[in-house]
Coordinates of C-alpha atoms in Angstrom, one line a residue:
Chain A
M255 CA 77.5 72.8 66.9
T256 CA 79.4 70.4 65.3
V257 CA 81.3 67.7 67.7
F258 CA 84.6 69.2 67.3
A259 CA 83.2 72.7 68.4
A260 CA 81.5 71.3 71.5
E261 CA 85.0 69.4 72.0
Q262 CA 86.9 72.9 71.6
Q263 CA 84.3 75.0 73.9
F264 CA 84.9 72.3 76.7
H265 CA 88.7 72.1 76.2
D266 CA 88.7 76.0 76.1
A267 CA 86.7 76.1 79.8
E268 CA 88.8 73.4 81.0
A269 CA 92.0 75.3 80.2
S270 CA 90.4 79.0 81.3
L271 CA 91.1 80.4 84.8
P272 CA 87.9 81.0 87.2
S273 CA 88.6 84.8 86.9
H274 CA 88.6 84.6 83.0
Q275 CA 85.4 82.7 83.2
A276 CA 83.4 84.9 85.8
R277 CA 84.8 88.0 83.0
L278 CA 83.2 86.1 80.2
A279 CA 80.1 85.7 82.3
C280 CA 80.0 89.3 82.6
R281 CA 80.7 89.6 78.6
A282 CA 77.8 87.7 78.2
G283 CA 75.7 90.0 80.2
L284 CA 75.8 88.6 84.0
A285 CA 75.1 91.6 86.0
Q286 CA 75.3 90.8 89.7
T287 CA 77.8 91.6 93.0
T288 CA 81.5 89.9 92.2
A289 CA 81.8 89.7 96.1
G290 CA 82.6 85.9 96.4
V291 CA 82.9 85.4 92.7
A292 CA 86.8 83.4 91.7
P293 CA 87.9 83.2 95.1
G294 CA 91.5 84.0 95.4
Y295 CA 91.9 86.2 92.6
I296 CA 92.4 90.2 92.8
Q297 CA 89.2 92.5 91.7
G298 CA 89.6 96.0 91.1
N299 CA 88.0 99.3 91.2
L300 CA 87.2 100.8 87.7
A301 CA 88.2 104.4 86.6
I302 CA 88.1 105.7 82.8
L303 CA 88.9 109.3 81.6
P304 CA 89.6 111.0 78.7
E305 CA 93.5 111.6 78.2
T306 CA 93.2 115.2 78.9
Y307 CA 92.5 114.5 82.5
A308 CA 94.2 111.1 83.1
A309 CA 97.9 112.7 83.7
A310 CA 96.2 114.4 86.7
F311 CA 94.3 111.6 87.6
H312 CA 97.0 109.2 87.5
R313 CA 99.0 111.8 89.8
F314 CA 96.3 111.8 92.3
C315 CA 96.9 108.3 93.0
Q316 CA 100.7 108.4 93.3
L317 CA 100.0 111.2 95.8
N318 CA 96.8 109.1 97.9
P319 CA 98.3 105.5 97.3
K320 CA 95.9 104.3 100.2
P321 CA 92.5 104.9 99.0
C322 CA 93.9 104.7 95.2
P323 CA 96.5 101.7 94.9
I324 CA 96.6 101.3 91.0
I325 CA 97.2 97.7 90.1
G326 CA 96.8 98.3 86.1
M327 CA 96.5 100.7 83.8
S328 CA 95.6 100.6 79.9
D329 CA 97.1 102.5 77.0
V330 CA 95.5 105.5 75.5
G331 CA 92.3 103.9 73.4
D332 CA 93.3 100.6 73.9
P333 CA 90.4 99.1 76.0
M334 CA 92.3 95.5 76.4
I335 CA 94.5 94.7 79.4
P336 CA 96.6 92.0 79.0
S337 CA 98.8 92.6 82.8
L338 CA 95.8 92.0 84.3
G339 CA 94.4 89.0 82.5
T340 CA 93.8 86.6 79.5
D341 CA 91.7 88.3 77.1
L342 CA 90.5 91.2 79.3
D343 CA 88.3 93.7 77.7
I344 CA 87.5 96.8 80.1
R345 CA 84.3 97.6 77.7
T346 CA 82.6 94.3 78.5
D347 CA 84.3 92.6 81.3
L348 CA 82.8 94.0 84.2
P349 CA 78.9 93.5 85.6
R350 CA 78.1 96.9 85.2
Y351 CA 79.5 100.4 85.0
R352 CA 78.6 103.8 85.6
V353 CA 78.7 106.7 83.1
W354 CA 79.5 110.2 84.4
R355 CA 79.0 113.4 82.5
D356 CA 80.0 116.6 84.2
G357 CA 80.1 115.0 88.0
E358 CA 76.2 113.6 87.4
L359 CA 75.6 110.0 87.1
V360 CA 73.7 109.3 83.7
E361 CA 73.7 105.4 83.2
E362 CA 74.6 102.6 84.4
P363 CA 75.1 99.9 81.5
T364 CA 76.6 96.5 81.5
D365 CA 78.8 97.1 78.3
I366 CA 80.4 100.6 77.7
T367 CA 81.5 99.4 74.1
A368 CA 79.0 102.4 72.7
H369 CA 81.1 104.8 74.8
W370 CA 84.7 103.9 74.1
R371 CA 86.6 106.5 72.7
D372 CA 90.2 106.6 71.2
D373 CA 91.2 109.2 73.9
L374 CA 90.1 107.0 76.8
V375 CA 92.4 105.7 79.7
A376 CA 91.3 103.0 82.4
F377 CA 92.7 102.7 85.9
V378 CA 92.5 99.5 87.7
I379 CA 92.5 100.2 91.5
G380 CA 93.0 97.8 94.2
C381 CA 89.8 96.7 96.1
S382 CA 89.4 95.6 100.1
F383 CA 87.9 92.3 98.9
S384 CA 91.8 91.2 98.7
F385 CA 92.5 92.1 101.9
E386 CA 89.3 90.7 103.6
E387 CA 90.1 87.3 102.1
A388 CA 93.6 87.3 104.0
L389 CA 91.8 88.5 107.2
L390 CA 89.5 85.5 107.0
A391 CA 91.9 83.1 106.2
D392 CA 93.3 84.6 109.5
D393 CA 90.0 83.6 111.2
I394 CA 88.9 87.0 112.3
P395 CA 85.4 87.5 111.6
I396 CA 84.2 90.4 108.9
R397 CA 81.0 91.8 110.3
H398 CA 79.1 93.0 107.0
I399 CA 80.1 89.6 105.4
E400 CA 78.0 87.8 108.7
Q401 CA 75.5 90.1 108.1
K402 CA 75.1 89.7 104.3
V403 CA 75.0 93.5 103.8
R404 CA 77.8 95.8 102.1
V405 CA 80.5 97.3 103.9
P406 CA 79.6 100.6 105.7
M407 CA 81.9 103.7 104.1
Y408 CA 82.1 107.4 105.2
R409 CA 83.5 110.2 104.2
T410 CA 85.9 111.7 106.6
N411 CA 87.8 115.0 107.2
I412 CA 91.1 113.5 105.9
S413 CA 91.8 115.3 103.0
C414 CA 93.2 113.5 100.0
A415 CA 96.2 115.4 98.4
A416 CA 95.2 117.5 95.4
A417 CA 96.1 117.0 92.1
G418 CA 94.9 119.3 88.9
P419 CA 90.9 119.0 89.5
F420 CA 90.9 116.1 91.5
A421 CA 90.7 116.8 95.6
G422 CA 88.1 115.7 98.2
P423 CA 88.0 113.8 101.6
M424 CA 89.0 110.4 101.9
V425 CA 86.1 107.7 101.7
V426 CA 87.2 104.9 104.4
S427 CA 85.5 101.5 105.0
M428 CA 84.8 100.5 108.3
R429 CA 84.9 96.8 110.2
P430 CA 84.1 96.5 113.7
L431 CA 86.9 94.5 115.5
K432 CA 88.0 92.9 119.0
P433 CA 91.0 94.8 119.8
K434 CA 93.6 91.6 119.3
D435 CA 91.8 91.0 116.0
A436 CA 92.2 94.8 115.3
I437 CA 95.9 94.4 116.0
R438 CA 96.5 91.3 114.4
A439 CA 94.3 92.8 110.8
V440 CA 97.0 95.8 111.2
Q441 CA 99.6 92.8 110.6
I442 CA 97.8 91.1 108.5
T443 CA 96.9 94.4 105.9
S444 CA 100.1 95.8 106.2
R445 CA 101.4 92.8 103.9
F446 CA 99.2 94.4 101.4
P447 CA 99.4 97.8 100.6
S448 CA 98.4 97.7 96.7
V449 CA 95.1 97.0 98.3
H450 CA 94.7 99.6 100.8
G451 CA 97.2 98.7 103.3
A452 CA 97.0 99.3 107.1
P453 CA 93.9 101.1 108.4
V454 CA 93.9 104.9 108.5
H455 CA 92.1 104.8 111.9
L456 CA 90.4 103.3 114.7
G457 CA 88.6 103.8 118.0
L458 CA 87.6 107.3 117.8
P459 CA 85.2 107.9 114.3
Q460 CA 84.6 111.5 115.8
S461 CA 88.3 112.5 115.4
I462 CA 88.1 111.8 111.3
G463 CA 84.9 113.5 111.1
I464 CA 82.2 110.8 111.0
A465 CA 79.4 112.1 113.3
D466 CA 77.0 109.0 113.4
I467 CA 78.9 105.3 113.1
D468 CA 75.3 104.2 112.2
K469 CA 74.6 106.3 109.2
P470 CA 77.4 105.1 106.6
D471 CA 77.3 107.6 103.1
Y472 CA 77.9 104.5 101.3
G473 CA 76.8 100.9 101.9
D474 CA 75.0 99.6 105.0
P475 CA 75.4 100.1 108.9
V476 CA 76.6 97.0 110.6
R477 CA 76.4 96.2 114.8
I478 CA 79.1 97.2 116.6
E479 CA 79.3 94.9 119.8
P480 CA 80.5 96.8 123.3
D481 CA 83.9 95.0 123.4
E482 CA 84.9 95.9 119.5
V483 CA 86.6 99.2 118.1
P484 CA 85.6 100.5 114.5
V485 CA 88.6 99.8 112.5
F486 CA 88.9 102.0 109.3
W487 CA 90.4 101.5 106.2
A488 CA 90.9 103.7 103.1
C489 CA 88.5 103.3 100.5
G490 CA 88.1 102.4 96.8
V491 CA 85.2 104.5 96.6
T492 CA 87.4 107.5 97.1
P493 CA 88.6 108.1 93.3
Q494 CA 84.9 107.6 92.4
A495 CA 83.7 110.0 94.7
V496 CA 86.5 112.6 93.8
I497 CA 85.9 112.1 90.1
A498 CA 82.1 112.9 90.5
A499 CA 83.1 116.2 92.5
A500 CA 86.1 117.5 90.0
K501 CA 82.8 117.4 87.4
V502 CA 84.7 116.2 84.3
P503 CA 82.9 116.0 81.2
F504 CA 83.2 112.5 80.5
A505 CA 83.8 109.8 83.0
I506 CA 83.2 105.5 83.3
T507 CA 83.6 103.7 86.8
H508 CA 82.3 100.6 87.7
A509 CA 78.8 100.4 89.9
P510 CA 79.9 99.6 93.6
G511 CA 80.5 96.0 94.4
L512 CA 80.4 94.9 90.7
M513 CA 84.3 94.9 90.0
L514 CA 86.7 93.9 87.7
V515 CA 87.8 90.3 88.1
T516 CA 91.5 89.9 87.0
D517 CA 93.8 86.9 86.6
L518 CA 96.1 88.0 89.5
K519 CA 96.0 86.5 93.0
N520 CA 95.6 87.8 96.2
K521 CA 98.1 85.9 98.1
H522 CA 100.9 87.4 95.4
L523 CA 100.1 91.0 96.7
A524 CA 101.7 90.3 100.2
V525 CA 104.6 92.3 100.4
L526 CA 106.4 90.0 103.0
Chain B
M5 CA 149.2 106.3 139.9
T6 CA 151.6 105.5 137.3
V7 CA 151.9 106.8 134.0
F8 CA 151.6 103.3 132.8
A9 CA 148.1 102.8 134.8
A10 CA 146.9 105.7 133.7
E11 CA 147.4 105.3 130.0
Q12 CA 146.2 101.7 130.3
Q13 CA 142.7 102.6 132.2
F14 CA 142.7 105.5 129.3
H15 CA 143.0 102.6 126.7
D16 CA 140.1 100.6 128.7
A17 CA 137.8 103.3 128.7
E18 CA 138.4 103.8 124.9
A19 CA 138.0 100.3 123.9
S20 CA 134.9 99.8 126.4
L21 CA 131.5 100.1 125.1
P22 CA 129.0 102.5 126.8
S23 CA 126.9 99.6 127.7
H24 CA 129.8 98.3 129.2
Q25 CA 130.8 101.3 130.9
A26 CA 127.4 101.6 132.6
R27 CA 127.7 98.4 134.2
L28 CA 131.3 99.1 135.2
A29 CA 129.2 102.1 137.2
C30 CA 126.6 100.2 138.5
R31 CA 129.6 97.6 139.9
A32 CA 131.2 101.1 141.3
G33 CA 127.9 101.8 142.9
L34 CA 125.8 103.8 140.8
A35 CA 122.3 103.1 141.9
Q36 CA 119.6 104.8 139.8
T37 CA 117.3 104.5 137.1
T38 CA 119.0 103.1 133.7
A39 CA 116.5 104.8 131.5
G40 CA 118.0 106.7 128.8
V41 CA 121.5 105.3 129.9
A42 CA 123.7 103.9 126.8
P43 CA 121.5 104.9 123.7
G44 CA 121.1 101.9 121.2
Y45 CA 122.0 98.8 123.6
I46 CA 119.7 96.6 125.2
Q47 CA 118.6 96.3 128.4
G48 CA 116.5 93.7 130.5
N49 CA 114.7 92.5 133.5
L50 CA 116.5 90.1 135.8
A51 CA 115.1 87.3 137.4
I52 CA 117.3 84.8 139.3
L53 CA 115.7 81.5 140.4
P54 CA 117.1 78.4 142.3
E55 CA 117.8 75.4 140.3
T56 CA 114.5 73.6 141.4
Y57 CA 112.4 76.6 140.3
A58 CA 114.1 77.5 137.4
A59 CA 112.8 74.4 135.1
A60 CA 109.2 75.4 135.7
F61 CA 109.8 79.1 135.4
H62 CA 111.5 78.6 132.0
R63 CA 108.8 76.8 130.9
F64 CA 106.5 79.5 131.9
C65 CA 108.6 81.9 130.2
Q66 CA 108.4 80.0 126.8
L67 CA 104.7 79.6 127.1
N68 CA 104.3 83.5 127.5
P69 CA 106.4 84.6 125.6
K70 CA 104.8 88.4 125.1
P71 CA 105.2 89.1 128.6
C72 CA 108.3 86.9 129.1
P73 CA 110.8 87.1 126.0
I74 CA 113.7 85.6 127.3
I75 CA 117.1 87.6 126.1
G76 CA 119.7 85.3 128.1
M77 CA 120.3 83.0 130.6
S78 CA 123.3 81.9 132.7
D79 CA 124.4 78.5 133.1
V80 CA 123.6 77.1 136.9
G81 CA 125.7 78.6 139.8
D82 CA 127.5 81.0 136.8
P83 CA 127.1 84.4 137.6
M84 CA 128.9 85.5 134.0
I85 CA 126.4 85.9 131.0
P86 CA 128.9 86.1 128.1
S87 CA 126.3 86.0 125.6
L88 CA 124.9 89.6 126.6
G89 CA 128.1 91.4 127.4
T90 CA 131.6 91.5 128.0
D91 CA 132.7 90.7 131.7
L92 CA 128.8 90.4 132.6
D93 CA 128.5 89.5 135.8
I94 CA 125.1 89.5 137.1
R95 CA 125.9 89.8 140.8
T96 CA 127.2 93.3 140.8
D97 CA 126.2 95.1 137.1
L98 CA 122.7 96.2 137.9
P99 CA 122.1 99.6 139.8
R100 CA 119.5 98.0 142.1
Y101 CA 118.1 94.3 143.1
R102 CA 115.1 93.1 145.0
V103 CA 115.4 89.6 147.1
W104 CA 112.5 87.8 147.9
R105 CA 111.9 85.4 150.3
D106 CA 108.5 83.2 150.2
G107 CA 106.8 86.1 147.9
E108 CA 108.0 88.6 150.4
L109 CA 110.3 91.3 149.0
V110 CA 113.0 91.6 151.7
E111 CA 115.8 93.7 150.5
E112 CA 116.9 96.1 147.8
P113 CA 120.8 95.8 147.7
T114 CA 122.8 97.1 145.0
D115 CA 125.0 94.1 144.8
I116 CA 124.1 90.6 145.2
T117 CA 127.3 88.9 145.9
A118 CA 126.2 87.8 149.3
H119 CA 123.3 86.1 147.9
W120 CA 125.1 84.3 145.6
R121 CA 124.6 80.7 145.5
D122 CA 125.8 77.4 143.1
D123 CA 122.5 76.5 142.4
L124 CA 120.9 79.9 141.0
V125 CA 119.6 80.4 137.5
A126 CA 119.6 83.9 136.1
F127 CA 116.8 84.9 133.4
V128 CA 117.2 88.0 131.6
I129 CA 113.8 89.1 129.5
G130 CA 113.3 91.9 127.1
C131 CA 112.3 95.0 128.4
S132 CA 110.1 98.0 126.7
F133 CA 112.9 100.3 126.4
S134 CA 113.9 98.5 122.9
F135 CA 110.8 99.0 121.5
E136 CA 110.2 102.3 122.8
E137 CA 113.6 103.8 121.3
A138 CA 112.2 102.4 118.1
L139 CA 108.7 104.2 118.2
L140 CA 110.8 107.7 119.0
A141 CA 113.1 106.8 116.2
D142 CA 109.7 106.9 114.1
D143 CA 108.8 110.3 115.7
I144 CA 106.1 108.6 117.8
P145 CA 105.6 110.2 121.3
I146 CA 105.4 108.5 124.3
R147 CA 103.6 110.5 127.3
H148 CA 105.4 108.9 130.3
I149 CA 108.8 109.9 128.9
E150 CA 107.3 113.6 128.1
Q151 CA 105.9 113.7 131.7
K152 CA 109.3 112.6 133.1
V153 CA 107.5 109.8 135.0
R154 CA 107.4 106.0 135.0
V155 CA 105.4 103.9 132.5
P156 CA 101.9 103.2 133.7
M157 CA 101.2 99.5 134.3
Y158 CA 98.1 97.6 135.3
R159 CA 97.3 94.1 136.0
T160 CA 94.5 92.4 133.5
N161 CA 92.4 89.8 133.7
I162 CA 94.1 88.0 130.6
S163 CA 95.7 85.3 132.3
C164 CA 99.1 83.6 131.3
A165 CA 99.4 80.1 130.9
A166 CA 100.9 78.2 133.9
A167 CA 103.8 76.4 134.7
G168 CA 104.4 74.9 137.9
P169 CA 103.9 77.1 140.8
F170 CA 103.9 80.3 138.1
A171 CA 100.7 81.4 137.2
G172 CA 98.8 85.0 137.1
P173 CA 97.6 87.7 135.3
M174 CA 99.4 89.3 132.7
V175 CA 100.6 92.8 133.5
V176 CA 100.7 95.4 131.0
S177 CA 101.5 99.0 130.2
M178 CA 100.0 101.7 128.6
R179 CA 101.0 104.4 126.5
P180 CA 98.4 106.7 125.1
L181 CA 98.5 107.2 121.2
K182 CA 96.6 109.4 118.3
P183 CA 94.8 106.2 116.4
K184 CA 97.4 106.9 113.3
D185 CA 100.2 106.8 115.9
A186 CA 98.7 103.4 117.7
I187 CA 98.7 101.8 114.1
R188 CA 102.4 102.8 113.5
A189 CA 103.0 101.5 116.7
V190 CA 101.4 98.4 115.9
Q191 CA 103.8 97.8 112.7
I192 CA 106.9 98.9 114.4
T193 CA 106.5 96.9 117.9
S194 CA 105.5 93.6 115.7
R195 CA 108.8 93.7 114.3
F196 CA 110.6 93.2 117.9
P197 CA 109.1 90.1 119.2
S198 CA 111.9 89.5 121.5
V199 CA 110.8 92.7 123.6
H200 CA 107.4 92.1 124.3
G201 CA 106.5 92.6 119.8
A202 CA 102.9 93.8 119.0
P203 CA 100.4 95.3 121.7
V204 CA 98.1 92.8 123.2
H205 CA 95.4 95.2 123.2
L206 CA 94.0 98.8 122.5
G207 CA 91.3 101.0 122.8
L208 CA 88.8 99.4 125.5
P209 CA 90.9 99.3 129.0
Q210 CA 87.2 97.5 130.8
S211 CA 87.5 94.6 128.5
I212 CA 90.8 93.5 130.0
G213 CA 90.0 94.2 133.5
I214 CA 91.4 97.4 134.3
A215 CA 88.7 99.5 135.8
D216 CA 89.9 102.8 136.2
I217 CA 92.7 103.7 133.6
D218 CA 93.6 106.7 135.9
K219 CA 95.2 104.2 138.8
P220 CA 97.9 101.9 137.3
D221 CA 98.7 99.2 139.7
Y222 CA 102.5 100.0 139.2
G223 CA 104.3 103.1 137.7
D224 CA 102.5 106.3 137.5
P225 CA 99.3 107.6 135.7
V226 CA 99.4 109.6 132.6
R227 CA 97.3 112.2 130.3
I228 CA 95.2 110.6 127.9
E229 CA 93.8 113.2 125.5
P230 CA 90.6 112.8 123.9
D231 CA 92.1 112.3 120.2
E232 CA 94.1 109.2 121.7
V233 CA 93.3 105.7 122.3
P234 CA 95.2 103.8 125.2
V235 CA 97.5 101.0 123.4
F236 CA 98.7 98.3 126.0
W237 CA 101.8 96.1 125.8
A238 CA 102.8 93.2 127.8
C239 CA 104.7 93.5 130.4
G240 CA 108.2 92.7 131.8
V241 CA 106.7 93.2 135.4
T242 CA 104.7 90.0 134.8
P243 CA 107.3 87.5 135.5
Q244 CA 108.2 89.7 138.8
A245 CA 104.4 89.5 139.8
V246 CA 104.2 85.8 138.9
I247 CA 107.2 85.1 141.2
A248 CA 106.0 87.0 144.2
A249 CA 103.1 85.1 143.8
A250 CA 104.4 81.8 143.6
K251 CA 106.1 82.6 147.1
V252 CA 109.3 81.0 146.3
P253 CA 111.4 80.4 149.0
F254 CA 114.1 82.7 147.4
A255 CA 114.2 84.7 144.4
I256 CA 116.0 87.6 143.1
T257 CA 115.0 90.2 140.6
H258 CA 115.8 94.0 139.4
A259 CA 114.3 96.8 140.9
P260 CA 111.6 98.4 138.6
G261 CA 113.4 100.7 136.2
L262 CA 116.9 99.8 137.3
M263 CA 117.6 97.3 134.6
L264 CA 120.7 95.4 133.1
V265 CA 122.2 97.5 130.2
T266 CA 123.6 95.0 127.8
D267 CA 126.0 94.9 125.0
L268 CA 123.5 93.9 122.5
K269 CA 121.7 96.4 120.1
N270 CA 118.1 97.2 119.8
K271 CA 118.5 97.9 116.4
H272 CA 119.6 93.9 116.3
L273 CA 116.4 92.7 117.7
A274 CA 114.2 93.8 114.6
V275 CA 113.2 90.5 112.8
L276 CA 112.5 92.2 109.5

């Protein structure tokens, strides 16, 4: 490396946002959870579909904004999403992907350049990391973070509104909270509709079809204290479950917990 | 009555707000609940204390804004509160009063002109009728209204912050709601901090010292369905309970449910 090149690299690193650096690390092959990466920056769920399915999926998201709040989209066939970040290449900038064929998970690569096609459309969907940051900033403890496990998620009996082949139950994430924190959490997350917004349920898991709170359908179980109520938010795993159930010939999503890190800031999502 | 006097009376009635007409009816002797009277207008709880206790009580309200949100006050010895309504005379314009001596209820007159003194200060405190109107306007059903009974109220183990002789537990009112309506109710009532604001608790009555939800300390029990959670708001009965417990030599309050009707509008209380 010449002195000039080394200086230029140093200069680039200086200028680059932590979110951009995180994406560059993923591009270089880093494949681990993005929880805690680039604090303050919005992370997103990913869904990539062929154009023939994209319109129906877009309509599904429009109809179901709580589980599927779209925060960014690519043009057809274009892997760059400049509205979400500098130099953001959706084919390389996530830690790990899931490739689906006819509803079956067939591969979990760290790069989808080989899978990219001219007819693909990428959807980036808001993620609970954003509102968890707002809860923690308000001194509301989050159990799965304390226990260092994944948030527990459940399929419910709440039906999403269907669009074309996309239909199915809403998946929710659960955080146990003291009632006064639950009330405060409703207030705080109501300010963030683009990252799932207010809870969809609290207190009575059976009412939304959850038979055993200790057996989540995704993620890990967490402890619920006797003076806590379970609080449920619509979850970004919903679109992934719906895409799998629709058995579309081809789709790509992110691997759960290994999200897209954008250059947008969580605090800018607050509507008031 | 001369033709002129009849015309004048007609003209006055035309000009007068429904809230003013309600106060004039009380002044003329009407002594029944103000629930449903002058829809849209703010009603208030009343507490009248001698000046020697008023400063401490004012401080108590300042320290406990959820149970004791002050919406109006009189000058010392002045029974008129023009900021709350045209021609509003606090001695005559409520349907029924309670007169307290040394913490004992001694009389329930419909007029307190004979009790008025130059050292009295009147406090008008926000009331749940205002936020109930906002809940009903959002199609959230309210059980005690459906059952045509008084709202159930409970003494809790939540201590109010003390000020001078004024101290004691917070009294809360309870409305059973479906979880999604409870979440919506948190959002709606958060907009109305001057009439008790967001709930203080939900879901776990035992946690706040309520041993038997079917045995309220004030008001009437209501039915709670299996798919509902009890939601608790700070209650304007709190100051009345605190004044009684303080055993001040002399105080006057309203009779529960028979409130002061003001000329201010509920909708103007919304903070956003």
